GROMACS .gro file of C-alpha atoms in nm:
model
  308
    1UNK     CA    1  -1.249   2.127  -3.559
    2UNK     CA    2  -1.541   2.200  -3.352
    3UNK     CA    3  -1.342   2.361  -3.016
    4UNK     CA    4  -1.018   2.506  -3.003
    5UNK     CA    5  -0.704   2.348  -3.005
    6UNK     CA    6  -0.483   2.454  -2.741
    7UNK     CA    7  -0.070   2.486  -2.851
    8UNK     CA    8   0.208   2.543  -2.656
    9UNK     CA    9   0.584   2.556  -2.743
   10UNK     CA   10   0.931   2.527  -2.591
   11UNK     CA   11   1.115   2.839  -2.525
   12UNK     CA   12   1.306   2.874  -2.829
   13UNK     CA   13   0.948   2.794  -3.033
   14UNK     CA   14   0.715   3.046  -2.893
   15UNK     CA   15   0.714   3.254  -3.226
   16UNK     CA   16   0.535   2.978  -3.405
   17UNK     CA   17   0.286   2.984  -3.095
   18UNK     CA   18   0.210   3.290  -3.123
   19UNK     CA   19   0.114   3.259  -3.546
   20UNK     CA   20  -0.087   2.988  -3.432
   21UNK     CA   21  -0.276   3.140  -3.215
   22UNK     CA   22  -0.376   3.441  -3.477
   23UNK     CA   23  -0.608   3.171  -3.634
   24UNK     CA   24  -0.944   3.124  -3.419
   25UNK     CA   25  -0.885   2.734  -3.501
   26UNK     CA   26  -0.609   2.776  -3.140
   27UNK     CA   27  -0.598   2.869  -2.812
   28UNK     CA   28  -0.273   2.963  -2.620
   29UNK     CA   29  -0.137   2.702  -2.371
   30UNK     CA   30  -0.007   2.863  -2.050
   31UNK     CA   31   0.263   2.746  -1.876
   32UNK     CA   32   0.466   2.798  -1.563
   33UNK     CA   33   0.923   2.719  -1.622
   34UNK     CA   34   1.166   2.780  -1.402
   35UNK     CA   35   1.494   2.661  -1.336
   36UNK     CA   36   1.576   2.556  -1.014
   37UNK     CA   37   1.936   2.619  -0.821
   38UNK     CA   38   2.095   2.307  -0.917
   39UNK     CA   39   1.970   2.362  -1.254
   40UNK     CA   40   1.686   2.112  -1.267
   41UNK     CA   41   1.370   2.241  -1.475
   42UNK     CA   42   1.076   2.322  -1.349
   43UNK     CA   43   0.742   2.329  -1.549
   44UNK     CA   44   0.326   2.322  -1.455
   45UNK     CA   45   0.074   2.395  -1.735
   46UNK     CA   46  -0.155   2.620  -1.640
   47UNK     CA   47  -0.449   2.562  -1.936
   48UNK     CA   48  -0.724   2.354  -1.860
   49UNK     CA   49  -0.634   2.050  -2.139
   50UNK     CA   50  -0.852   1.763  -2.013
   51UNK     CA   51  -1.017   1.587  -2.311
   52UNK     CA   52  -0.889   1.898  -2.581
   53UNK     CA   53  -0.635   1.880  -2.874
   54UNK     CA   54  -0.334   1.987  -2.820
   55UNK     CA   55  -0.027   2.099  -3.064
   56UNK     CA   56   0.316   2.090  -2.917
   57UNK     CA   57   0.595   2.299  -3.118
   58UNK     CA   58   0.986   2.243  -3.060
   59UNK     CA   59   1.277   2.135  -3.239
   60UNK     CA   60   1.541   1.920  -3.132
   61UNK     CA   61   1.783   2.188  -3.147
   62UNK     CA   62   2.020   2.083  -2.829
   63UNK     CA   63   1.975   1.792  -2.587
   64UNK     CA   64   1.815   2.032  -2.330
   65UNK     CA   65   1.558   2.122  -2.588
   66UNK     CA   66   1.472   1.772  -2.682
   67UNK     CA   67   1.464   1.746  -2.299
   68UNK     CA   68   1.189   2.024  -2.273
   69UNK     CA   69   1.013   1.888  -2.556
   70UNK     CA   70   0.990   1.547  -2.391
   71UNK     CA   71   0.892   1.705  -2.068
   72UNK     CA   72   0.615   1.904  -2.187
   73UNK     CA   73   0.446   1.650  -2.451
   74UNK     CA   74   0.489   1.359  -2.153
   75UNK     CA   75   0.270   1.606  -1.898
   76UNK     CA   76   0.043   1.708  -2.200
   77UNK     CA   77  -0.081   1.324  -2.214
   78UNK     CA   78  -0.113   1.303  -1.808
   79UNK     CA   79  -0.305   1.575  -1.839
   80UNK     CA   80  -0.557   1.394  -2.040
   81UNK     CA   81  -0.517   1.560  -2.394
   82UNK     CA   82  -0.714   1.325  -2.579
   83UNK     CA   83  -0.535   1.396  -2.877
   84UNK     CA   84  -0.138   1.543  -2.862
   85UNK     CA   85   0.046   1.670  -3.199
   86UNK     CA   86   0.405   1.755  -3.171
   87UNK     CA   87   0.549   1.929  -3.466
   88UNK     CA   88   0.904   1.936  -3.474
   89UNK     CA   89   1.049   2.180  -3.751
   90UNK     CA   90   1.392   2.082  -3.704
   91UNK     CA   91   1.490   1.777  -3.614
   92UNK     CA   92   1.828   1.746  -3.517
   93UNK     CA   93   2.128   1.449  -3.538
   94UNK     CA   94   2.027   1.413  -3.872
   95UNK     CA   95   2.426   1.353  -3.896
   96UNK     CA   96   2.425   1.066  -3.690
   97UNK     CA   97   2.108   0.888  -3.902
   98UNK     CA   98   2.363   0.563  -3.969
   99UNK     CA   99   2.663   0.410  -3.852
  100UNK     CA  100   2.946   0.392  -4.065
  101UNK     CA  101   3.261   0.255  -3.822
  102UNK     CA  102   3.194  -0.023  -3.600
  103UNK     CA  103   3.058   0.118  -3.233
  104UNK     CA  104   2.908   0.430  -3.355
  105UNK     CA  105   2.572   0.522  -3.189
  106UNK     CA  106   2.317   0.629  -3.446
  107UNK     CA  107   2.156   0.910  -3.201
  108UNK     CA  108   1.902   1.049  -3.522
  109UNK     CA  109   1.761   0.642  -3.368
  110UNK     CA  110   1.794   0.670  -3.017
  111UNK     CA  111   1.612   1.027  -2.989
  112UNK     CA  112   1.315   0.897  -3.156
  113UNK     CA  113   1.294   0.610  -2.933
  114UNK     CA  114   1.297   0.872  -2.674
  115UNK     CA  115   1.022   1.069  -2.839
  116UNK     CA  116   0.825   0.709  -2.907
  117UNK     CA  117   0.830   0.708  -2.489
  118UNK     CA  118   0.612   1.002  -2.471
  119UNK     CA  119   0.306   0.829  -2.298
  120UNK     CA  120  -0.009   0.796  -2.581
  121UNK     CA  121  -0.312   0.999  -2.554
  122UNK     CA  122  -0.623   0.831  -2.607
  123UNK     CA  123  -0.632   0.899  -3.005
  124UNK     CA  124  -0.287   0.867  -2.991
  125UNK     CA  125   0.037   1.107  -3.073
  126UNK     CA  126   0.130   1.260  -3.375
  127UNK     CA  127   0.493   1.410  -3.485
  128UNK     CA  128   0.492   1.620  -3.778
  129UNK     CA  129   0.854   1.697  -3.912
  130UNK     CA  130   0.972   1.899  -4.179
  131UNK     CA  131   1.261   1.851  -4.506
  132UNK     CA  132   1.402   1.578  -4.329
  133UNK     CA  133   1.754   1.526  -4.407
  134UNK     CA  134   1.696   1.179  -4.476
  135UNK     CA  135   1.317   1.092  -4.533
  136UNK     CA  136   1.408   0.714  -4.370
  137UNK     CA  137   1.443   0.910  -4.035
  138UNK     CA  138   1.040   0.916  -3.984
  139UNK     CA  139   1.083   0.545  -3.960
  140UNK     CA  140   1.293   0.517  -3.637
  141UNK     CA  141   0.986   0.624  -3.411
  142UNK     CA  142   0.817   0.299  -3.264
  143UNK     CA  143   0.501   0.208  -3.046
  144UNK     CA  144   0.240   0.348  -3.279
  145UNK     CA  145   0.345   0.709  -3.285
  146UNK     CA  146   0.208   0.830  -3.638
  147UNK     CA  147   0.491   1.075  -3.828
  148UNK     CA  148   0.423   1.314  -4.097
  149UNK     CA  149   0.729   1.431  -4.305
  150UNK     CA  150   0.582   1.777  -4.461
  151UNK     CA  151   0.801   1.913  -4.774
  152UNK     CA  152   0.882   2.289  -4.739
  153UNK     CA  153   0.896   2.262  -5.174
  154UNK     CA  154   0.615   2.541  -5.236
  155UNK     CA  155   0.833   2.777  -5.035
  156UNK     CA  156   1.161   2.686  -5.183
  157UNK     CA  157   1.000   2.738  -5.510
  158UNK     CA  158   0.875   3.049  -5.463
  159UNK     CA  159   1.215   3.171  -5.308
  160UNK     CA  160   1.374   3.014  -5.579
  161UNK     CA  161   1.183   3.278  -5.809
  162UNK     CA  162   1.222   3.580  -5.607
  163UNK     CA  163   1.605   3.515  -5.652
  164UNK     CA  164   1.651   3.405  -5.959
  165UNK     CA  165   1.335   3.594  -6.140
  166UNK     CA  166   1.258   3.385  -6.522
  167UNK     CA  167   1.614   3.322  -6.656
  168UNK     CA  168   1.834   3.104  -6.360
  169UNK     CA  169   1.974   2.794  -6.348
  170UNK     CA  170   1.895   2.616  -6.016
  171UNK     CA  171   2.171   2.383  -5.886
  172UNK     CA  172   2.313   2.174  -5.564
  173UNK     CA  173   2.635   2.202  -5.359
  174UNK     CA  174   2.669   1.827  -5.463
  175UNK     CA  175   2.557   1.545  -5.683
  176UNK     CA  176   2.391   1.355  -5.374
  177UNK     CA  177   2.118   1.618  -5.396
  178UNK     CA  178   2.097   1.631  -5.763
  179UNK     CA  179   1.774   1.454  -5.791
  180UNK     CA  180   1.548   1.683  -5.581
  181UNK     CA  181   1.733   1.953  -5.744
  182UNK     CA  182   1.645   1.836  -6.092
  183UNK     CA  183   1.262   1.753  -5.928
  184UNK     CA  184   1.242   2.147  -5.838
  185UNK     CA  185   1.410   2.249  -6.187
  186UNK     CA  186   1.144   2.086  -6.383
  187UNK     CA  187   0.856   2.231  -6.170
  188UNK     CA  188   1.044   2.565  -6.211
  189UNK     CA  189   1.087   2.534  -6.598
  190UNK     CA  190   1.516   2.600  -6.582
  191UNK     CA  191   1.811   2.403  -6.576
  192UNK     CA  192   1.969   2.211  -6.316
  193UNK     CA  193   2.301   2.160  -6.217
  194UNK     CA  194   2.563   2.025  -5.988
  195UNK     CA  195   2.895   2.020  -5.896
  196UNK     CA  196   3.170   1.671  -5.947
  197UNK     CA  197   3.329   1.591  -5.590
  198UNK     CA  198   3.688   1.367  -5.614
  199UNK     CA  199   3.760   1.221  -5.285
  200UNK     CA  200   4.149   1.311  -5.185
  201UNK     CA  201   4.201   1.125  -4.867
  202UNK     CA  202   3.976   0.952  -4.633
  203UNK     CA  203   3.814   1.269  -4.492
  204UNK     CA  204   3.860   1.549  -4.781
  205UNK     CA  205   3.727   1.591  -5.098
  206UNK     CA  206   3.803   1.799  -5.386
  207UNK     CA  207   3.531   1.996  -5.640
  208UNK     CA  208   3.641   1.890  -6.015
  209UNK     CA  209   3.395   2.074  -6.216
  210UNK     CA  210   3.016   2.146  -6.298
  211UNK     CA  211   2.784   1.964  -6.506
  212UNK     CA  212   2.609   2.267  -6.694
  213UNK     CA  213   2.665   2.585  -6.870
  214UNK     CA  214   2.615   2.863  -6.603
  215UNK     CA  215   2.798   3.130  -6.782
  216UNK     CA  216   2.646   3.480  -6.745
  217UNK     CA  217   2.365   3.327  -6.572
  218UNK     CA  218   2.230   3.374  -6.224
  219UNK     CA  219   2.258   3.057  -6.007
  220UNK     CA  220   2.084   2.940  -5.694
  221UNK     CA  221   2.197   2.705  -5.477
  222UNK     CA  222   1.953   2.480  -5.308
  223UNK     CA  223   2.015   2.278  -5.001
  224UNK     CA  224   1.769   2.139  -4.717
  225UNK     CA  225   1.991   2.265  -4.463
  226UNK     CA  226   2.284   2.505  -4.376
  227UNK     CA  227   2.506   2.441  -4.101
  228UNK     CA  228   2.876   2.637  -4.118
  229UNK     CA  229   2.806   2.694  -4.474
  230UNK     CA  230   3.173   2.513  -4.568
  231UNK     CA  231   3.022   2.335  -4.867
  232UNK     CA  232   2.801   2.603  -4.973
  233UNK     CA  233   3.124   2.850  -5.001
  234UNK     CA  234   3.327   2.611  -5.203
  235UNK     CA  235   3.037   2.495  -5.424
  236UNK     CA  236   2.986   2.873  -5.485
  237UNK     CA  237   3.356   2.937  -5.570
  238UNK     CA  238   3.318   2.647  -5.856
  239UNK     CA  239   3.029   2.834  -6.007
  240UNK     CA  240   3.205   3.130  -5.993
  241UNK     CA  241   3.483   3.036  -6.183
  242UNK     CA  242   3.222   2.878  -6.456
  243UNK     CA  243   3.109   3.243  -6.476
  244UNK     CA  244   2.795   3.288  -6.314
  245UNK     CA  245   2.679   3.604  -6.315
  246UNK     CA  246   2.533   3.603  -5.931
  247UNK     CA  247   2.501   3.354  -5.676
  248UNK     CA  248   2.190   3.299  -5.409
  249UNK     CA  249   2.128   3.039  -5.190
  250UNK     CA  250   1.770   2.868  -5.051
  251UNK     CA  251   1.759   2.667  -4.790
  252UNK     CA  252   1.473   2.468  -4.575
  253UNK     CA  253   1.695   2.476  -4.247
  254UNK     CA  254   1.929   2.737  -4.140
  255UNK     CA  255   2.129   2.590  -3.865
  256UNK     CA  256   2.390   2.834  -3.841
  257UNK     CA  257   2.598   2.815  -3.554
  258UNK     CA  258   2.810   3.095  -3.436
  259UNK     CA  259   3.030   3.279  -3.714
  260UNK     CA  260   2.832   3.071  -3.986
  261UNK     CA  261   2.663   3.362  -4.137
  262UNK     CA  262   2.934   3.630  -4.117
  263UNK     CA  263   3.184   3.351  -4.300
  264UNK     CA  264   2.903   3.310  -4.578
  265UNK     CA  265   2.845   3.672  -4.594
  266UNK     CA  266   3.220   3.784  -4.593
  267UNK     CA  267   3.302   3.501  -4.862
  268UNK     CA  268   3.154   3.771  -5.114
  269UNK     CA  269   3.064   3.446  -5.336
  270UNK     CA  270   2.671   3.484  -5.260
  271UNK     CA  271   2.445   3.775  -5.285
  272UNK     CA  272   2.149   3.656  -5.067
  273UNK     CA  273   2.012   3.378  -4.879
  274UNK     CA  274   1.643   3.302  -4.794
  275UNK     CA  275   1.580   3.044  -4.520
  276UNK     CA  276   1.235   2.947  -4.381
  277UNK     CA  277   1.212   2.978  -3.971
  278UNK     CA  278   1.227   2.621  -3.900
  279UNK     CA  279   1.533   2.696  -3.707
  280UNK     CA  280   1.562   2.956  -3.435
  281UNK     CA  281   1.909   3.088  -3.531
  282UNK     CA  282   1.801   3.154  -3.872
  283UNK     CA  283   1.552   3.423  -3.704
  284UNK     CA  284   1.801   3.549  -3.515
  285UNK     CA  285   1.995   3.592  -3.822
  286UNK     CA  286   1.736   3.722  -4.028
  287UNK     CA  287   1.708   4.024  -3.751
  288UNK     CA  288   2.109   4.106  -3.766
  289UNK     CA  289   2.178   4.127  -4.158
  290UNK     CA  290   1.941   4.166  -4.464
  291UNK     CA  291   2.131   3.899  -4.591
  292UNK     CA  292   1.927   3.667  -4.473
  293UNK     CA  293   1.596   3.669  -4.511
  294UNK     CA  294   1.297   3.448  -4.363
  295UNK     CA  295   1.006   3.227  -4.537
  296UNK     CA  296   0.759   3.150  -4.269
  297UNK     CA  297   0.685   2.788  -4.276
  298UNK     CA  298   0.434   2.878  -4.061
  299UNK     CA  299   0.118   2.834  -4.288
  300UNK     CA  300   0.238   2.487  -4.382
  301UNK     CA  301   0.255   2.398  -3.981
  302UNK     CA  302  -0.110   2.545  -3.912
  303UNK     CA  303  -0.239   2.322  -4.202
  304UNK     CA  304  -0.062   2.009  -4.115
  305UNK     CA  305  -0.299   2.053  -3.815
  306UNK     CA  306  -0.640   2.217  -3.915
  307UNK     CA  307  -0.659   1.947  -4.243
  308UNK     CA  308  -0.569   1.609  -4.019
   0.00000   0.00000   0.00000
């Protein structure tokens, strides 16, 4: 890049602006927020932007986030960026990516069309995501917006190791992730497994066993993302009583809402758990209890920008 890109970031996102802006590639983006008494935001940018690059980092982490994200990106372009890249780390409603009962509002859809609104700069928008929960979701933007879906697997991986060492077997909460499981097992060089789920009424269902030997071996759990950690804790429990020798947990995403961690932590099923930063809970986390710890995914977000 021949002049600096300038990056700014939502409230919740300025740690990854300021890692940016270590690298002489960026510039810092100023900006001006306040909330007004009737609790409408206010915002101004402050850097000069006409005709520069621009990175915009937030997550979709609550509706007033998206909100913030839309806001900025939407005064970015009528500023006269001439080319805007959002990266969102976490995209949320990943839970609501289909619609199962009749009537049900697939919102993972209708944010993106929200996002697809932002007005185009004049080489156009980009929105770089991360681990999707479902890779389809990249998709659902419209009106030319171009979407990267980065994989977060070279950091899993290398958790993975610092867990689990040589001699682990690496393994899913469930057999819907078994295949990206088995994908990192092979570039790992150890076994895979995962756990049998019976369903035992419409909304419950019951672990039945595990598909591999884990006896007197160490075990790590992959997921792409933690929320309250329910499935995580009973997945963990099955191993347990297969004998493994120690449980740890990687993750892409570490949601956790409140009481998530201390319920994980108190289960005394799992030993560890490394997240990457995608998520601004899991830093908060990370600073309360050394049983979580943090894989920048930083690195991975600065490249997705200085090789487009």
């Amino acid at each position: 890049m021949s002049e600096s890109t300038v990056v700014f970031s939502t409230q919740k996102y300025t740690y990854f602006q300021d890692t940016f802006i270590q690298n002489k590639a960026f510039e810092k983006g100023k900006l001006e927020r306040k909330v007004f008494p009737d609790g409408e935001s206010y915002y101004r940018i402050l850097s000069k932007v006409l005709a520069k690059e621009a990175v915009l980092i937030g997550g979709t982490v609550s509706e007033q986030d998206t909100m913030e994200l839309y806001d900025l990106a939407s005064g970015l372009v009528d500023a006269g960026v001439k080319r805007l890249t959002i990266i969102i780390p976490f995209y949320g409603y990943s839970t609501m990516e289909r619609a199962v009962k009749t009537g049900e509002i697939v919102t993972a859809k209708t944010r993106a069309r929200l996002l697809s609104a932002i007005p185009q700069s004049y080489l156009g928008n980009r929105i770089v995501m991360v681990d999707l929960h479902v890779s389809g979701l990249q998709y659902y933007f419209e009106n030319g917006v171009h979407t990267v879906h980065l994989y977060a697997k070279p950091l899993i991986l290398e958790a993975a190791k610092k867990l689990g060492g040589t001699d682990f077997v690496l393994a899913s909460a469930d057999a819907g992730r078994a295949k990206w499981v088995e994908s990192l097992a092979m570039d790992l060089g150890v076994d895979a497994a995962f756990v049998y789920k019976r369903r035992s009424s419409g909304s419950d269902t019951e672990i039945t066993g595990v598909n591999a030997d884990v006896s007197g071996k160490k075990v790590v759990l992959y997921d792409d993302m933690i929320r309250t950690g329910g499935s995580l804790i009973n997945a963990a429990k099955v191993y347990k009583e297969a004998e493994a020798k120690q449980i740890f947990v990687v993750a892409t995403h570490g949601v956790f809402p409140e009481g998530s961690v201390e319920r994980l932590e108190n289960s005394g099923l799992i030993e560890k758990i490394i997240v990457t930063d995608t998520h601004h809970n899991a830093k908060a986390a990370a600073q309360k209890t050394d049983f979580i710890e943090i894989s920048s995914i930083s690195d991975l977000l600065i490249s997705s920008v200085t090789d487009f």
